[in-house]
Tab-separated table of C-alpha atoms in Angstrom:
chain	number	residue	atom	x	y	z
A	1	MET	CA	161.205	-140.190	-89.333
A	2	SER	CA	164.864	-140.473	-88.797
A	3	ALA	CA	167.155	-142.851	-91.020
A	4	GLN	CA	167.380	-145.435	-88.188
A	5	GLU	CA	163.602	-145.787	-87.915
A	6	ARG	CA	163.052	-146.348	-91.712
A	7	ARG	CA	161.892	-149.565	-92.967
A	8	PRO	CA	163.767	-150.997	-96.128
A	9	GLU	CA	160.456	-151.102	-98.062
A	10	GLU	CA	160.269	-147.307	-97.548
A	11	ASP	CA	163.573	-146.801	-99.237
A	12	GLY	CA	162.481	-148.640	-102.336
A	13	ARG	CA	159.425	-146.512	-102.497
A	14	ASP	CA	161.346	-143.232	-102.171
A	15	PHE	CA	163.526	-144.520	-105.006
A	16	ALA	CA	160.507	-145.380	-107.203
A	17	ASP	CA	158.880	-141.914	-106.565
A	18	ALA	CA	162.019	-140.257	-107.688
A	19	MET	CA	162.251	-142.369	-110.822
A	20	TRP	CA	158.793	-141.286	-111.663
A	21	SER	CA	159.476	-137.639	-110.743
A	22	VAL	CA	162.566	-137.126	-112.902
A	23	PRO	CA	160.935	-137.918	-116.296
A	24	SER	CA	157.703	-135.931	-115.196
A	25	TYR	CA	160.034	-132.791	-114.574
A	26	LEU	CA	161.741	-133.255	-117.959
A	27	LEU	CA	158.516	-133.628	-120.057
A	28	ALA	CA	156.639	-130.860	-118.068
A	29	GLY	CA	159.765	-128.618	-118.698
A	30	MET	CA	159.763	-129.408	-122.353
A	31	ALA	CA	156.111	-129.025	-122.762
A	32	ILE	CA	155.878	-125.688	-121.040
A	33	TYR	CA	158.942	-124.036	-122.426
A	34	GLY	CA	158.270	-125.548	-125.815
A	35	GLY	CA	154.804	-124.331	-125.664
A	36	LEU	CA	155.942	-120.781	-124.779
A	37	GLY	CA	158.342	-120.966	-127.732
A	38	TRP	CA	155.653	-122.100	-130.061
A	39	LEU	CA	153.557	-119.074	-128.979
A	40	LEU	CA	156.333	-116.744	-129.634
A	41	ASP	CA	156.958	-118.386	-133.061
A	42	ARG	CA	153.227	-117.724	-133.955
A	43	TRP	CA	153.133	-114.177	-132.546
A	44	LEU	CA	156.356	-113.232	-134.208
A	45	ASP	CA	156.121	-115.298	-137.279
A	46	MET	CA	159.447	-117.007	-136.829
A	47	SER	CA	160.470	-120.672	-136.403
A	48	ALA	CA	163.474	-120.363	-133.905
A	49	PHE	CA	161.788	-120.195	-130.545
A	50	PHE	CA	160.057	-123.632	-130.575
A	51	PRO	CA	163.355	-125.622	-130.629
A	52	ILE	CA	165.042	-123.107	-128.300
A	53	GLY	CA	162.126	-123.459	-125.803
A	54	ILE	CA	162.339	-127.287	-125.967
A	55	VAL	CA	166.072	-127.347	-125.208
A	56	LEU	CA	165.831	-124.521	-122.456
A	57	GLY	CA	162.923	-126.445	-120.848
A	58	LEU	CA	164.844	-129.718	-120.830
A	59	VAL	CA	167.972	-128.096	-119.278
A	60	LEU	CA	166.047	-126.159	-116.534
A	61	ALA	CA	163.975	-129.252	-115.621
A	62	GLY	CA	167.071	-131.345	-115.547
A	63	TYR	CA	168.715	-128.862	-113.247
A	64	LEU	CA	165.643	-128.621	-111.061
A	65	ALA	CA	165.480	-132.517	-110.799
A	66	TYR	CA	169.291	-132.676	-110.123
A	67	ARG	CA	169.012	-129.987	-107.270
A	68	LYS	CA	165.865	-132.005	-105.780
A	69	PHE	CA	167.148	-135.518	-105.824
A	70	SER	CA	170.945	-135.071	-105.539
A	71	ARG	CA	170.648	-134.654	-101.720
């Protein structure tokens, strides 16, 4: 569907979908990479990988959300 054929209510729905997707990306990135960091912490008996995984997941998920929704 081209931009001229779109109805105004569809534009609002696209915006709402994006606004739900961005926090989902961020939470999923933190959960996945934080979980991997936690597993590494348990395996290597350290305590540095969990916070590194949380921050890395947040940064990578933010980058993916930026790339997807900045167009």
